Amino acid sequence: ISEDIDDRIDLGPAWVWPQFQPRLSQLLGELKIDLFEQYTQGRMLYEQSSQNIQSHTGPSSHSQSYRISGGAEKLTGALTRRLNDASIFTGTPVSAINQSTLNILTTQNKQHLTFTADHIILALPPRITLQTIKFTPPLSNDIVQLWKDTPTWMAGHCKLVFIYNSPFWRKQNLSGEVFSHQGPLSEIYDGSPDHKKQHTPYFALTAFVGLNAAQRKSITSEDLIKQSMQQLHRLFGDESQNVIDIQTRDWSEDPNTCSSIDLHGVPQHPQYPEDMPRFLNNKKIILAGTELARENGGYLEGALESADEAISILTD
């Protein structure tokens, strides 16, 4: 959408709750990355059916929600710049780990590379680890079952972002927030960049698709966008059709995010097991990632929480 890192839009995790996420708030402060409040001014819309659309005033479900100015990539970029380039291997997926020797088999440009580690920290979702990495000797049946039972939150979801030159919904005294039982978009919110900046190059409505991964495969992407545009017209009128770009991200199609089990999705935020083992092989292999967080599983805060615990195990 924009080459400017400060103008990008999140197609993955977007919201931050500083009052509940102290680690993330502290890290953003250290990196001098700003937050801005989610736009919630105006009325919300509820679509019970295509013939029954109601507007309401009142507390937004996104009140006290914030987003990262410049998007989550601003955070990952700042963290990457802290690291030595020689220590980062991109495009080098791990395919096998020997638990006895700590040899790590990877592939880079179709060539096999083997690394030997003193310790390994796995920051993948457990289901992705099972699906992509072969362990020798094999993992125990108990560990395999635990990892299979650990969902990757939001892995099977799809997001659409509709880009506009102006925030016409705000002029209608609408917040952009929509909840719909009709669909295909089940939830919509104002996904515009930081509106406090002097120059906002575009505005956006960001939407979650209400169809699950299997249902989405039954229609073409063109049909999904066509039906979504029809829904926006029902909700917001003619101006909603003046879209200048549409960005789509179906996370169920990303093999590094969504496992075959995650395609079925979960109806609500999962409760991650507190008794999940945090290490294997006498602490030589340590588990991290937001799914391993004891209190904030599935959130950005959970990634930092599990990282803290992984470092504690490593240095114990």
GROMACS .gro file of C-alpha atoms in nm:
model
  316
    1ILE     CA    1   0.000   0.000   0.000
    2SER     CA    2   0.279   0.238   0.092
    3GLU     CA    3   0.658   0.226   0.077
    4ASP     CA    4   0.673   0.439   0.392
    5ILE     CA    5   0.717   0.213   0.695
    6ASP     CA    6   0.511   0.461   0.897
    7ASP     CA    7   0.209   0.422   0.670
    8ARG     CA    8   0.164   0.046   0.657
    9ILE     CA    9  -0.142  -0.150   0.765
   10ASP     CA   10  -0.146  -0.469   0.968
   11LEU     CA   11  -0.291  -0.781   0.812
   12GLY     CA   12  -0.197  -0.981   1.122
   13PRO     CA   13  -0.207  -0.886   1.491
   14ALA     CA   14  -0.290  -0.519   1.532
   15TRP     CA   15  -0.423  -0.428   1.875
   16VAL     CA   16  -0.231  -0.347   2.190
   17TRP     CA   17  -0.377  -0.296   2.538
   18PRO     CA   18  -0.108  -0.106   2.734
   19GLN     CA   19  -0.294  -0.129   3.064
   20PHE     CA   20  -0.284  -0.511   3.046
   21GLN     CA   21   0.039  -0.569   2.853
   22PRO     CA   22   0.332  -0.429   3.053
   23ARG     CA   23   0.609  -0.614   2.868
   24LEU     CA   24   0.497  -0.495   2.527
   25SER     CA   25   0.441  -0.141   2.652
   26GLN     CA   26   0.790  -0.131   2.802
   27LEU     CA   27   0.951  -0.269   2.485
   28LEU     CA   28   0.772  -0.019   2.262
   29GLY     CA   29   0.887   0.259   2.492
   30GLU     CA   30   1.248   0.140   2.479
   31LEU     CA   31   1.234   0.130   2.100
   32LYS     CA   32   1.065   0.472   2.088
   33ILE     CA   33   0.772   0.335   1.891
   34ASP     CA   34   0.444   0.521   1.935
   35LEU     CA   35   0.098   0.384   1.993
   36PHE     CA   36  -0.223   0.550   1.880
   37GLU     CA   37  -0.575   0.492   2.001
   38GLN     CA   38  -0.813   0.287   1.790
   39TYR     CA   39  -1.066   0.520   1.625
   40THR     CA   40  -1.405   0.455   1.788
   41GLN     CA   41  -1.587   0.789   1.760
   42GLY     CA   42  -1.941   0.769   1.627
   43ARG     CA   43  -2.206   0.503   1.596
   44MET     CA   44  -2.153   0.129   1.554
   45LEU     CA   45  -2.351  -0.083   1.309
   46TYR     CA   46  -2.508  -0.423   1.374
   47GLU     CA   47  -2.619  -0.625   1.073
   48GLN     CA   48  -2.865  -0.894   1.178
   49SER     CA   49  -2.957  -0.959   0.815
   50SER     CA   50  -2.929  -0.777   0.483
   51GLN     CA   51  -3.265  -0.614   0.563
   52ASN     CA   52  -3.195  -0.539   0.928
   53ILE     CA   53  -2.907  -0.300   0.997
   54GLN     CA   54  -2.912  -0.111   1.326
   55SER     CA   55  -2.688   0.167   1.453
   56HIS     CA   56  -2.599   0.214   1.817
   57THR     CA   57  -2.408   0.453   2.033
   58GLY     CA   58  -2.229   0.338   2.342
   59PRO     CA   59  -1.900   0.191   2.454
   60SER     CA   60  -1.705   0.035   2.171
   61SER     CA   61  -1.562  -0.314   2.204
   62HIS     CA   62  -1.234  -0.152   2.100
   63SER     CA   63  -1.231   0.121   2.363
   64GLN     CA   64  -0.890   0.137   2.532
   65SER     CA   65  -0.744  -0.051   2.234
   66TYR     CA   66  -0.435   0.089   2.067
   67ARG     CA   67  -0.239   0.013   1.752
   68ILE     CA   68   0.130   0.047   1.673
   69SER     CA   69   0.204   0.356   1.468
   70GLY     CA   70   0.347   0.216   1.148
   71GLY     CA   71   0.213  -0.131   1.219
   72ALA     CA   72   0.365  -0.438   1.384
   73GLU     CA   73   0.640  -0.441   1.121
   74LYS     CA   74   0.775  -0.128   1.287
   75LEU     CA   75   0.834  -0.339   1.599
   76THR     CA   76   0.988  -0.640   1.425
   77GLY     CA   77   1.207  -0.412   1.214
   78ALA     CA   78   1.340  -0.231   1.520
   79LEU     CA   79   1.420  -0.562   1.690
   80THR     CA   80   1.592  -0.696   1.378
   81ARG     CA   81   1.818  -0.391   1.360
   82ARG     CA   82   1.945  -0.474   1.709
   83LEU     CA   83   2.085  -0.804   1.584
   84ASN     CA   84   2.402  -0.882   1.394
   85ASP     CA   85   2.315  -0.954   1.030
   86ALA     CA   86   2.546  -1.255   1.037
   87SER     CA   87   2.330  -1.417   1.306
   88ILE     CA   88   2.008  -1.409   1.100
   89PHE     CA   89   1.937  -1.669   0.833
   90THR     CA   90   1.620  -1.589   0.639
   91GLY     CA   91   1.477  -1.827   0.383
   92THR     CA   92   1.641  -2.114   0.571
   93PRO     CA   93   1.366  -2.336   0.713
   94VAL     CA   94   1.452  -2.601   0.971
   95SER     CA   95   1.343  -2.948   0.861
   96ALA     CA   96   1.499  -3.176   1.124
   97ILE     CA   97   1.648  -3.167   1.475
   98ASN     CA   98   1.858  -3.438   1.634
   99GLN     CA   99   1.777  -3.423   2.004
  100SER     CA  100   2.095  -3.608   2.100
  101THR     CA  101   2.355  -3.411   1.904
  102LEU     CA  102   2.154  -3.086   1.867
  103ASN     CA  103   2.227  -3.094   1.495
  104ILE     CA  104   1.981  -2.877   1.302
  105LEU     CA  105   1.911  -2.960   0.938
  106THR     CA  106   1.803  -2.665   0.722
  107THR     CA  107   1.756  -2.586   0.355
  108GLN     CA  108   1.884  -2.273   0.182
  109ASN     CA  109   1.859  -2.220  -0.194
  110LYS     CA  110   1.785  -2.593  -0.232
  111GLN     CA  111   2.109  -2.677  -0.051
  112HIS     CA  112   2.111  -2.867   0.279
  113LEU     CA  113   2.294  -2.699   0.567
  114THR     CA  114   2.359  -2.845   0.911
  115PHE     CA  115   2.417  -2.636   1.222
  116THR     CA  116   2.516  -2.764   1.565
  117ALA     CA  117   2.385  -2.578   1.869
  118ASP     CA  118   2.450  -2.570   2.241
  119HIS     CA  119   2.083  -2.496   2.301
  120ILE     CA  120   1.779  -2.464   2.077
  121ILE     CA  121   1.484  -2.232   2.142
  122LEU     CA  122   1.177  -2.323   1.937
  123ALA     CA  123   0.955  -2.017   1.891
  124LEU     CA  124   0.715  -2.180   1.646
  125PRO     CA  125   0.353  -2.263   1.723
  126PRO     CA  126   0.354  -2.623   1.851
  127ARG     CA  127   0.134  -2.749   1.568
  128ILE     CA  128   0.365  -2.593   1.307
  129THR     CA  129   0.665  -2.750   1.481
  130LEU     CA  130   0.501  -3.092   1.453
  131GLN     CA  131   0.407  -3.037   1.090
  132THR     CA  132   0.742  -2.904   0.965
  133ILE     CA  133   1.024  -3.049   1.180
  134LYS     CA  134   1.129  -3.414   1.216
  135PHE     CA  135   1.277  -3.502   1.555
  136THR     CA  136   1.533  -3.778   1.613
  137PRO     CA  137   1.476  -3.964   1.835
  138PRO     CA  138   1.101  -3.909   1.795
  139LEU     CA  139   0.906  -3.698   2.042
  140SER     CA  140   0.711  -3.887   2.306
  141ASN     CA  141   0.345  -3.959   2.236
  142ASP     CA  142   0.245  -3.735   2.529
  143ILE     CA  143   0.434  -3.436   2.386
  144VAL     CA  144   0.295  -3.495   2.038
  145GLN     CA  145  -0.061  -3.503   2.174
  146LEU     CA  146  -0.008  -3.190   2.384
  147TRP     CA  147   0.123  -3.000   2.084
  148LYS     CA  148  -0.162  -3.122   1.864
  149ASP     CA  149  -0.407  -2.996   2.126
  150THR     CA  150  -0.252  -2.646   2.129
  151PRO     CA  151  -0.428  -2.419   1.875
  152THR     CA  152  -0.253  -2.138   1.693
  153TRP     CA  153  -0.482  -1.845   1.767
  154MET     CA  154  -0.624  -1.675   1.454
  155ALA     CA  155  -0.426  -1.909   1.226
  156GLY     CA  156  -0.725  -1.998   1.011
  157HIS     CA  157  -0.861  -1.645   0.973
  158CYS     CA  158  -0.875  -1.415   0.674
  159LYS     CA  159  -0.848  -1.035   0.673
  160LEU     CA  160  -0.951  -0.788   0.405
  161VAL     CA  161  -0.846  -0.422   0.403
  162PHE     CA  162  -1.035  -0.169   0.190
  163ILE     CA  163  -0.832   0.144   0.110
  164TYR     CA  164  -0.989   0.486   0.050
  165ASN     CA  165  -0.876   0.841  -0.013
  166SER     CA  166  -1.105   0.976   0.258
  167PRO     CA  167  -1.277   0.840   0.572
  168PHE     CA  168  -1.632   0.886   0.444
  169TRP     CA  169  -1.777   0.681   0.732
  170ARG     CA  170  -1.650   0.934   0.985
  171LYS     CA  171  -1.841   1.207   0.800
  172GLN     CA  172  -2.154   0.994   0.854
  173ASN     CA  173  -2.077   0.993   1.229
  174LEU     CA  174  -1.988   0.625   1.206
  175SER     CA  175  -1.690   0.473   1.383
  176GLY     CA  176  -1.640   0.214   1.111
  177GLU     CA  177  -1.710  -0.060   1.365
  178VAL     CA  178  -1.950  -0.328   1.241
  179PHE     CA  179  -2.068  -0.663   1.370
  180SER     CA  180  -2.255  -0.875   1.119
  181HIS     CA  181  -2.445  -1.205   1.124
  182GLN     CA  182  -2.508  -1.174   0.751
  183GLY     CA  183  -2.152  -1.157   0.623
  184PRO     CA  184  -1.938  -1.244   0.450
  185LEU     CA  185  -1.754  -0.991   0.670
  186SER     CA  186  -1.830  -1.062   1.035
  187GLU     CA  187  -1.640  -0.772   1.192
  188ILE     CA  188  -1.516  -0.442   1.051
  189TYR     CA  189  -1.323  -0.158   1.211
  190ASP     CA  190  -1.146   0.162   1.112
  191GLY     CA  191  -0.799   0.040   1.013
  192SER     CA  192  -0.659   0.376   0.906
  193PRO     CA  193  -0.303   0.478   0.993
  194ASP     CA  194  -0.240   0.708   1.289
  195HIS     CA  195  -0.503   0.980   1.246
  196LYS     CA  196  -0.309   1.220   1.470
  197LYS     CA  197  -0.032   1.251   1.213
  198GLN     CA  198  -0.031   1.568   1.006
  199HIS     CA  199  -0.040   1.370   0.683
  200THR     CA  200  -0.246   1.054   0.649
  201PRO     CA  201  -0.190   0.916   0.296
  202TYR     CA  202  -0.498   0.695   0.296
  203PHE     CA  203  -0.777   0.562   0.514
  204ALA     CA  204  -0.900   0.207   0.556
  205LEU     CA  205  -1.172  -0.026   0.671
  206THR     CA  206  -1.028  -0.355   0.796
  207ALA     CA  207  -1.249  -0.662   0.810
  208PHE     CA  208  -1.246  -1.018   0.937
  209VAL     CA  209  -1.408  -1.270   0.704
  210GLY     CA  210  -1.676  -1.469   0.886
  211LEU     CA  211  -1.639  -1.777   0.667
  212ASN     CA  212  -1.408  -2.049   0.796
  213ALA     CA  213  -1.122  -2.183   0.585
  214ALA     CA  214  -1.328  -2.467   0.437
  215GLN     CA  215  -1.612  -2.232   0.343
  216ARG     CA  216  -1.369  -1.986   0.183
  217LYS     CA  217  -1.234  -2.261  -0.040
  218SER     CA  218  -1.584  -2.311  -0.180
  219ILE     CA  219  -1.586  -1.964  -0.339
  220THR     CA  220  -1.333  -1.777  -0.551
  221SER     CA  221  -1.144  -1.478  -0.414
  222GLU     CA  222  -1.321  -1.267  -0.676
  223ASP     CA  223  -1.660  -1.376  -0.543
  224LEU     CA  224  -1.552  -1.308  -0.185
  225ILE     CA  225  -1.448  -0.954  -0.275
  226LYS     CA  226  -1.766  -0.900  -0.479
  227GLN     CA  227  -1.988  -1.012  -0.189
  228SER     CA  228  -1.783  -0.802   0.054
  229MET     CA  229  -1.826  -0.491  -0.160
  230GLN     CA  230  -2.201  -0.555  -0.171
  231GLN     CA  231  -2.203  -0.578   0.208
  232LEU     CA  232  -2.009  -0.252   0.240
  233HIS     CA  233  -2.267  -0.088   0.015
  234ARG     CA  234  -2.549  -0.210   0.240
  235LEU     CA  235  -2.369  -0.076   0.545
  236PHE     CA  236  -2.212   0.248   0.428
  237GLY     CA  237  -2.375   0.344   0.099
  238ASP     CA  238  -2.238   0.451  -0.239
  239GLU     CA  239  -1.914   0.604  -0.111
  240SER     CA  240  -1.796   0.262   0.004
  241GLN     CA  241  -1.757   0.163  -0.360
  242ASN     CA  242  -1.487   0.426  -0.422
  243VAL     CA  243  -1.218   0.188  -0.305
  244ILE     CA  244  -0.867   0.251  -0.441
  245ASP     CA  245  -0.715  -0.079  -0.330
  246ILE     CA  246  -0.809  -0.402  -0.154
  247GLN     CA  247  -0.556  -0.607   0.038
  248THR     CA  248  -0.634  -0.970   0.129
  249ARG     CA  249  -0.450  -1.200   0.368
  250ASP     CA  250  -0.580  -1.551   0.416
  251TRP     CA  251  -0.366  -1.689   0.696
  252SER     CA  252  -0.501  -2.040   0.644
  253GLU     CA  253  -0.296  -2.053   0.323
  254ASP     CA  254   0.031  -1.978   0.503
  255PRO     CA  255   0.204  -2.309   0.588
  256ASN     CA  256   0.425  -2.131   0.843
  257THR     CA  257   0.119  -2.007   1.032
  258CYS     CA  258  -0.168  -2.249   0.987
  259SER     CA  259  -0.141  -2.624   1.036
  260SER     CA  260  -0.387  -2.871   0.887
  261ILE     CA  261  -0.554  -2.898   1.230
  262ASP     CA  262  -0.590  -2.519   1.260
  263LEU     CA  263  -0.801  -2.508   0.943
  264HIS     CA  264  -1.103  -2.602   1.156
  265GLY     CA  265  -1.049  -2.301   1.385
  266VAL     CA  266  -1.169  -2.250   1.740
  267PRO     CA  267  -1.488  -2.062   1.836
  268GLN     CA  268  -1.322  -1.845   2.099
  269HIS     CA  269  -0.982  -1.754   2.238
  270PRO     CA  270  -0.826  -2.081   2.364
  271GLN     CA  271  -0.713  -2.147   2.716
  272TYR     CA  272  -0.353  -2.258   2.680
  273PRO     CA  273  -0.240  -2.532   2.923
  274GLU     CA  274  -0.025  -2.402   3.206
  275ASP     CA  275   0.130  -2.745   3.258
  276MET     CA  276   0.277  -2.762   2.906
  277PRO     CA  277   0.645  -2.871   2.936
  278ARG     CA  278   0.870  -2.575   2.855
  279PHE     CA  279   1.178  -2.775   2.762
  280LEU     CA  280   1.301  -3.110   2.631
  281ASN     CA  281   1.623  -3.308   2.661
  282ASN     CA  282   1.734  -3.170   2.998
  283LYS     CA  283   1.676  -2.806   2.894
  284LYS     CA  284   1.879  -2.839   2.575
  285ILE     CA  285   1.566  -2.769   2.371
  286ILE     CA  286   1.351  -2.487   2.509
  287LEU     CA  287   1.000  -2.401   2.394
  288ALA     CA  288   0.887  -2.042   2.343
  289GLY     CA  289   0.627  -1.858   2.136
  290THR     CA  290   0.301  -1.700   2.242
  291GLU     CA  291   0.120  -2.036   2.265
  292LEU     CA  292   0.354  -2.127   2.553
  293ALA     CA  293   0.267  -1.817   2.759
  294ARG     CA  294   0.100  -1.901   3.088
  295GLU     CA  295  -0.117  -1.586   3.103
  296ASN     CA  296  -0.118  -1.411   2.763
  297GLY     CA  297  -0.124  -1.696   2.514
  298GLY     CA  298  -0.208  -1.594   2.159
  299TYR     CA  299  -0.120  -1.225   2.206
  300LEU     CA  300   0.193  -1.021   2.130
  301GLU     CA  301   0.236  -0.988   2.505
  302GLY     CA  302   0.242  -1.366   2.526
  303ALA     CA  303   0.537  -1.384   2.287
  304LEU     CA  304   0.738  -1.162   2.522
  305GLU     CA  305   0.616  -1.351   2.829
  306SER     CA  306   0.729  -1.685   2.687
  307ALA     CA  307   1.060  -1.531   2.575
  308ASP     CA  308   1.125  -1.418   2.934
  309GLU     CA  309   1.057  -1.769   3.060
  310ALA     CA  310   1.276  -1.925   2.789
  311ILE     CA  311   1.569  -1.703   2.887
  312SER     CA  312   1.513  -1.788   3.254
  313ILE     CA  313   1.531  -2.159   3.171
  314LEU     CA  314   1.841  -2.104   2.956
  315THR     CA  315   2.029  -1.911   3.223
  316ASP     CA  316   1.912  -2.112   3.524
   0.00000   0.00000   0.00000
